[in-house]
Amino acid sequence: MRRLLLFSALLALIFTSFVASADGDDDDDDETNFMGIDMEGVGEVSQFFFIFTLSIVAWKPTFKWLRLKGPELFNREPREFKRMLGGVNRKYHTIHNWAGFLAALLGTIHGYFLEWHWTLWAGVAAMWMLVISGGVLQWKWPPKEIRKGARLLHMQRLLSVAVIILLLVG
């Protein structure tokens, strides 16, 4: 699954770099390429992954609603439906974690090659804080107190809003 996700991300990166370089836009003369990959395209892929990562804002209440209303809505046995929904939720969170990591990684690469303003770097640093705290939630080895602090940090909507604002302002 991980290999498939990484391979898909690489294909998306390559595809968008070709699309971005073939759009015929000649008024941007300071295009930055690295090994034939357009760094503007990398930023677009990063933006796609970041938007998908933020889709958890809609998924979480939908998941809770489906746990309550789903069995009768889809005419399924409650226990079987909740087990199936739990599997979908675990897969969604796995994809959410990888998409967040790829968004932060590709955003950092994009910023490095385009020499960003400090506000964009502050947004990416906040994004990395979210990624690292989300990763700590998945690992079982940190002590419970560390995971609790990481959960509090990761669940802060204010930090996500700050990332969005800093990236839009920059």
PDB file of C-alpha atoms in Angstrom:
ATOM      1  CA  MET A   1       0.000   0.000   0.000  1.00  0.00           C
ATOM      2  CA  ARG A   2       2.796   2.408   0.935  1.00  0.00           C
ATOM      3  CA  ARG A   3       4.720   1.651  -2.226  1.00  0.00           C
ATOM      4  CA  LEU A   4       1.611   2.232  -4.303  1.00  0.00           C
ATOM      5  CA  LEU A   5       0.981   5.555  -2.570  1.00  0.00           C
ATOM      6  CA  LEU A   6       4.570   6.719  -3.037  1.00  0.00           C
ATOM      7  CA  PHE A   7       4.548   5.595  -6.666  1.00  0.00           C
ATOM      8  CA  SER A   8       1.275   7.484  -7.249  1.00  0.00           C
ATOM      9  CA  ALA A   9       2.729  10.607  -5.646  1.00  0.00           C
ATOM     10  CA  LEU A  10       5.805  10.381  -7.859  1.00  0.00           C
ATOM     11  CA  LEU A  11       3.656   9.967 -10.963  1.00  0.00           C
ATOM     12  CA  ALA A  12       1.527  12.957  -9.935  1.00  0.00           C
ATOM     13  CA  LEU A  13       4.682  15.008  -9.419  1.00  0.00           C
ATOM     14  CA  ILE A  14       6.044  14.118 -12.827  1.00  0.00           C
ATOM     15  CA  PHE A  15       2.674  14.649 -14.545  1.00  0.00           C
ATOM     16  CA  THR A  16       2.114  18.085 -13.053  1.00  0.00           C
ATOM     17  CA  SER A  17       5.636  19.152 -13.866  1.00  0.00           C
ATOM     18  CA  PHE A  18       4.969  18.316 -17.520  1.00  0.00           C
ATOM     19  CA  VAL A  19       1.560  20.002 -17.468  1.00  0.00           C
ATOM     20  CA  ALA A  20       2.922  23.111 -15.771  1.00  0.00           C
ATOM     21  CA  SER A  21       5.825  23.390 -18.204  1.00  0.00           C
ATOM     22  CA  ALA A  22       3.611  22.819 -21.254  1.00  0.00           C
ATOM     23  CA  ASP A  23       0.915  25.366 -20.420  1.00  0.00           C
ATOM     24  CA  GLY A  24       2.334  27.920 -22.860  1.00  0.00           C
ATOM     25  CA  ASP A  25       2.578  30.692 -20.282  1.00  0.00           C
ATOM     26  CA  ASP A  26       5.478  32.802 -21.524  1.00  0.00           C
ATOM     27  CA  ASP A  27       5.171  35.741 -19.129  1.00  0.00           C
ATOM     28  CA  ASP A  28       6.882  33.847 -16.306  1.00  0.00           C
ATOM     29  CA  ASP A  29      10.505  33.988 -17.397  1.00  0.00           C
ATOM     30  CA  ASP A  30      12.052  33.068 -14.053  1.00  0.00           C
ATOM     31  CA  GLU A  31      10.857  29.450 -14.018  1.00  0.00           C
ATOM     32  CA  THR A  32      12.918  27.291 -11.719  1.00  0.00           C
ATOM     33  CA  ASN A  33      13.686  23.769 -12.853  1.00  0.00           C
ATOM     34  CA  PHE A  34      15.657  21.090 -11.084  1.00  0.00           C
ATOM     35  CA  MET A  35      16.629  18.022 -13.065  1.00  0.00           C
ATOM     36  CA  GLY A  36      13.874  18.841 -15.556  1.00  0.00           C
ATOM     37  CA  ILE A  37      11.151  19.124 -12.897  1.00  0.00           C
ATOM     38  CA  ASP A  38       9.310  22.433 -12.768  1.00  0.00           C
ATOM     39  CA  MET A  39       9.212  23.643  -9.172  1.00  0.00           C
ATOM     40  CA  GLU A  40       5.904  25.459  -9.780  1.00  0.00           C
ATOM     41  CA  GLY A  41       4.409  22.053 -10.567  1.00  0.00           C
ATOM     42  CA  VAL A  42       5.806  20.687  -7.323  1.00  0.00           C
ATOM     43  CA  GLY A  43       4.001  23.482  -5.498  1.00  0.00           C
ATOM     44  CA  GLU A  44       0.734  22.592  -7.223  1.00  0.00           C
ATOM     45  CA  VAL A  45       1.081  18.940  -6.210  1.00  0.00           C
ATOM     46  CA  SER A  46       1.874  20.009  -2.660  1.00  0.00           C
ATOM     47  CA  GLN A  47      -1.227  22.184  -2.651  1.00  0.00           C
ATOM     48  CA  PHE A  48      -3.349  19.238  -3.827  1.00  0.00           C
ATOM     49  CA  PHE A  49      -2.031  17.010  -1.029  1.00  0.00           C
ATOM     50  CA  PHE A  50      -2.545  19.778   1.538  1.00  0.00           C
ATOM     51  CA  ILE A  51      -6.161  20.307   0.470  1.00  0.00           C
ATOM     52  CA  PHE A  52      -6.789  16.558   0.683  1.00  0.00           C
ATOM     53  CA  THR A  53      -5.224  16.518   4.144  1.00  0.00           C
ATOM     54  CA  LEU A  54      -7.612  19.253   5.258  1.00  0.00           C
ATOM     55  CA  SER A  55     -10.563  17.169   4.058  1.00  0.00           C
ATOM     56  CA  ILE A  56     -10.477  15.557   7.487  1.00  0.00           C
ATOM     57  CA  VAL A  57     -12.508  18.553   8.652  1.00  0.00           C
ATOM     58  CA  ALA A  58     -15.417  17.147   6.627  1.00  0.00           C
ATOM     59  CA  TRP A  59     -14.619  13.451   7.156  1.00  0.00           C
ATOM     60  CA  LYS A  60     -14.640  13.472  10.945  1.00  0.00           C
ATOM     61  CA  PRO A  61     -18.261  14.658  11.436  1.00  0.00           C
ATOM     62  CA  THR A  62     -19.352  12.505   8.498  1.00  0.00           C
ATOM     63  CA  PHE A  63     -17.754   9.474  10.147  1.00  0.00           C
ATOM     64  CA  LYS A  64     -19.518  10.175  13.447  1.00  0.00           C
ATOM     65  CA  TRP A  65     -22.840  10.668  11.667  1.00  0.00           C
ATOM     66  CA  LEU A  66     -22.393   7.438   9.684  1.00  0.00           C
ATOM     67  CA  ARG A  67     -21.654   5.494  12.866  1.00  0.00           C
ATOM     68  CA  LEU A  68     -25.000   6.641  14.258  1.00  0.00           C
ATOM     69  CA  LYS A  69     -27.226   6.616  11.181  1.00  0.00           C
ATOM     70  CA  GLY A  70     -25.356   4.382   8.732  1.00  0.00           C
ATOM     71  CA  PRO A  71     -26.694   0.937   9.676  1.00  0.00           C
ATOM     72  CA  GLU A  72     -30.334   1.953   9.234  1.00  0.00           C
ATOM     73  CA  LEU A  73     -29.566   4.206   6.262  1.00  0.00           C
ATOM     74  CA  PHE A  74     -27.832   1.398   4.328  1.00  0.00           C
ATOM     75  CA  ASN A  75     -29.978  -1.375   5.865  1.00  0.00           C
ATOM     76  CA  ARG A  76     -26.992  -3.279   7.297  1.00  0.00           C
ATOM     77  CA  GLU A  77     -26.286  -5.044  10.554  1.00  0.00           C
ATOM     78  CA  PRO A  78     -24.952  -2.396  13.008  1.00  0.00           C
ATOM     79  CA  ARG A  79     -21.933  -4.390  14.157  1.00  0.00           C
ATOM     80  CA  GLU A  80     -20.899  -5.345  10.618  1.00  0.00           C
ATOM     81  CA  PHE A  81     -21.401  -1.792   9.361  1.00  0.00           C
ATOM     82  CA  LYS A  82     -19.356  -0.251  12.182  1.00  0.00           C
ATOM     83  CA  ARG A  83     -16.545  -2.740  11.566  1.00  0.00           C
ATOM     84  CA  MET A  84     -16.537  -1.896   7.840  1.00  0.00           C
ATOM     85  CA  LEU A  85     -16.690   1.839   8.598  1.00  0.00           C
ATOM     86  CA  GLY A  86     -13.803   1.480  11.056  1.00  0.00           C
ATOM     87  CA  GLY A  87     -11.704  -0.102   8.302  1.00  0.00           C
ATOM     88  CA  VAL A  88     -12.532   2.755   5.945  1.00  0.00           C
ATOM     89  CA  ASN A  89     -11.616   5.240   8.690  1.00  0.00           C
ATOM     90  CA  ARG A  90      -8.228   3.566   9.273  1.00  0.00           C
ATOM     91  CA  LYS A  91      -7.460   3.630   5.546  1.00  0.00           C
ATOM     92  CA  TYR A  92      -8.537   7.273   5.334  1.00  0.00           C
ATOM     93  CA  HIS A  93      -6.239   8.201   8.224  1.00  0.00           C
ATOM     94  CA  THR A  94      -3.328   6.345   6.611  1.00  0.00           C
ATOM     95  CA  ILE A  95      -3.856   8.282   3.382  1.00  0.00           C
ATOM     96  CA  HIS A  96      -4.348  11.492   5.417  1.00  0.00           C
ATOM     97  CA  ASN A  97      -0.983  10.957   7.120  1.00  0.00           C
ATOM     98  CA  TRP A  98       0.882  10.248   3.886  1.00  0.00           C
ATOM     99  CA  ALA A  99      -0.782  13.147   2.082  1.00  0.00           C
ATOM    100  CA  GLY A 100       0.195  15.504   4.918  1.00  0.00           C
ATOM    101  CA  PHE A 101       3.775  14.288   4.846  1.00  0.00           C
ATOM    102  CA  LEU A 102       3.991  14.639   1.066  1.00  0.00           C
ATOM    103  CA  ALA A 103       2.411  18.111   1.199  1.00  0.00           C
ATOM    104  CA  ALA A 104       4.987  19.275   3.736  1.00  0.00           C
ATOM    105  CA  LEU A 105       7.909  17.630   1.931  1.00  0.00           C
ATOM    106  CA  LEU A 106       6.978  18.893  -1.528  1.00  0.00           C
ATOM    107  CA  GLY A 107       6.128  22.328  -0.115  1.00  0.00           C
ATOM    108  CA  THR A 108       9.552  22.519   1.499  1.00  0.00           C
ATOM    109  CA  ILE A 109      11.269  21.517  -1.752  1.00  0.00           C
ATOM    110  CA  HIS A 110       9.142  24.026  -3.663  1.00  0.00           C
ATOM    111  CA  GLY A 111      10.041  26.804  -1.235  1.00  0.00           C
ATOM    112  CA  TYR A 112      13.742  25.988  -1.241  1.00  0.00           C
ATOM    113  CA  PHE A 113      14.038  26.334  -5.000  1.00  0.00           C
ATOM    114  CA  LEU A 114      11.834  29.429  -5.279  1.00  0.00           C
ATOM    115  CA  GLU A 115      13.452  31.358  -2.384  1.00  0.00           C
ATOM    116  CA  TRP A 116      10.327  32.127  -0.403  1.00  0.00           C
ATOM    117  CA  HIS A 117       9.456  34.996   1.913  1.00  0.00           C
ATOM    118  CA  TRP A 118       9.616  34.323   5.680  1.00  0.00           C
ATOM    119  CA  THR A 119       5.813  34.081   5.991  1.00  0.00           C
ATOM    120  CA  LEU A 120       5.761  31.080   3.680  1.00  0.00           C
ATOM    121  CA  TRP A 121       8.556  29.436   5.653  1.00  0.00           C
ATOM    122  CA  ALA A 122       6.621  30.045   8.875  1.00  0.00           C
ATOM    123  CA  GLY A 123       3.586  28.348   7.313  1.00  0.00           C
ATOM    124  CA  VAL A 124       5.649  25.359   6.217  1.00  0.00           C
ATOM    125  CA  ALA A 125       7.239  25.124   9.682  1.00  0.00           C
ATOM    126  CA  ALA A 126       3.767  25.030  11.229  1.00  0.00           C
ATOM    127  CA  MET A 127       2.793  22.382   8.685  1.00  0.00           C
ATOM    128  CA  TRP A 128       5.790  20.275   9.746  1.00  0.00           C
ATOM    129  CA  MET A 129       4.675  20.650  13.381  1.00  0.00           C
ATOM    130  CA  LEU A 130       1.314  19.186  12.383  1.00  0.00           C
ATOM    131  CA  VAL A 131       2.963  16.368  10.423  1.00  0.00           C
ATOM    132  CA  ILE A 132       5.359  15.419  13.211  1.00  0.00           C
ATOM    133  CA  SER A 133       2.686  15.551  15.910  1.00  0.00           C
ATOM    134  CA  GLY A 134       0.401  13.436  13.700  1.00  0.00           C
ATOM    135  CA  GLY A 135       3.213  10.940  13.203  1.00  0.00           C
ATOM    136  CA  VAL A 136       3.769  10.680  16.946  1.00  0.00           C
ATOM    137  CA  LEU A 137       0.092   9.764  17.304  1.00  0.00           C
ATOM    138  CA  GLN A 138       0.638   6.764  14.999  1.00  0.00           C
ATOM    139  CA  TRP A 139       3.742   5.464  16.773  1.00  0.00           C
ATOM    140  CA  LYS A 140       3.334   3.319  19.851  1.00  0.00           C
ATOM    141  CA  TRP A 141       6.763   3.814  21.401  1.00  0.00           C
ATOM    142  CA  PRO A 142       6.527   7.344  22.852  1.00  0.00           C
ATOM    143  CA  PRO A 143       5.269   7.555  26.440  1.00  0.00           C
ATOM    144  CA  LYS A 144       1.593   8.315  26.956  1.00  0.00           C
ATOM    145  CA  GLU A 145       2.309  11.898  28.092  1.00  0.00           C
ATOM    146  CA  ILE A 146       4.160  12.672  24.858  1.00  0.00           C
ATOM    147  CA  ARG A 147       1.369  11.201  22.738  1.00  0.00           C
ATOM    148  CA  LYS A 148      -1.190  13.210  24.731  1.00  0.00           C
ATOM    149  CA  GLY A 149       0.726  16.452  24.088  1.00  0.00           C
ATOM    150  CA  ALA A 150       1.121  15.545  20.413  1.00  0.00           C
ATOM    151  CA  ARG A 151      -2.621  14.923  20.174  1.00  0.00           C
ATOM    152  CA  LEU A 152      -3.394  18.313  21.703  1.00  0.00           C
ATOM    153  CA  LEU A 153      -0.991  20.004  19.279  1.00  0.00           C
ATOM    154  CA  HIS A 154      -2.205  18.067  16.246  1.00  0.00           C
ATOM    155  CA  MET A 155      -5.880  18.706  16.949  1.00  0.00           C
ATOM    156  CA  GLN A 156      -5.441  22.472  17.207  1.00  0.00           C
ATOM    157  CA  ARG A 157      -7.520  23.972  14.440  1.00  0.00           C
ATOM    158  CA  LEU A 158      -5.816  27.283  15.121  1.00  0.00           C
ATOM    159  CA  LEU A 159      -2.513  25.843  13.923  1.00  0.00           C
ATOM    160  CA  SER A 160      -4.119  24.617  10.685  1.00  0.00           C
ATOM    161  CA  VAL A 161      -5.749  28.013  10.173  1.00  0.00           C
ATOM    162  CA  ALA A 162      -2.384  29.688  10.805  1.00  0.00           C
ATOM    163  CA  VAL A 163      -0.771  27.482   8.137  1.00  0.00           C
ATOM    164  CA  ILE A 164      -3.443  28.433   5.613  1.00  0.00           C
ATOM    165  CA  ILE A 165      -3.245  32.142   6.403  1.00  0.00           C
ATOM    166  CA  LEU A 166       0.562  32.251   6.305  1.00  0.00           C
ATOM    167  CA  LEU A 167       0.648  30.417   2.973  1.00  0.00           C
ATOM    168  CA  LEU A 168      -2.031  32.633   1.450  1.00  0.00           C
ATOM    169  CA  VAL A 169      -0.474  35.882   2.715  1.00  0.00           C
ATOM    170  CA  GLY A 170       3.020  34.842   1.602  1.00  0.00           C
TER     171      GLY A 170
END
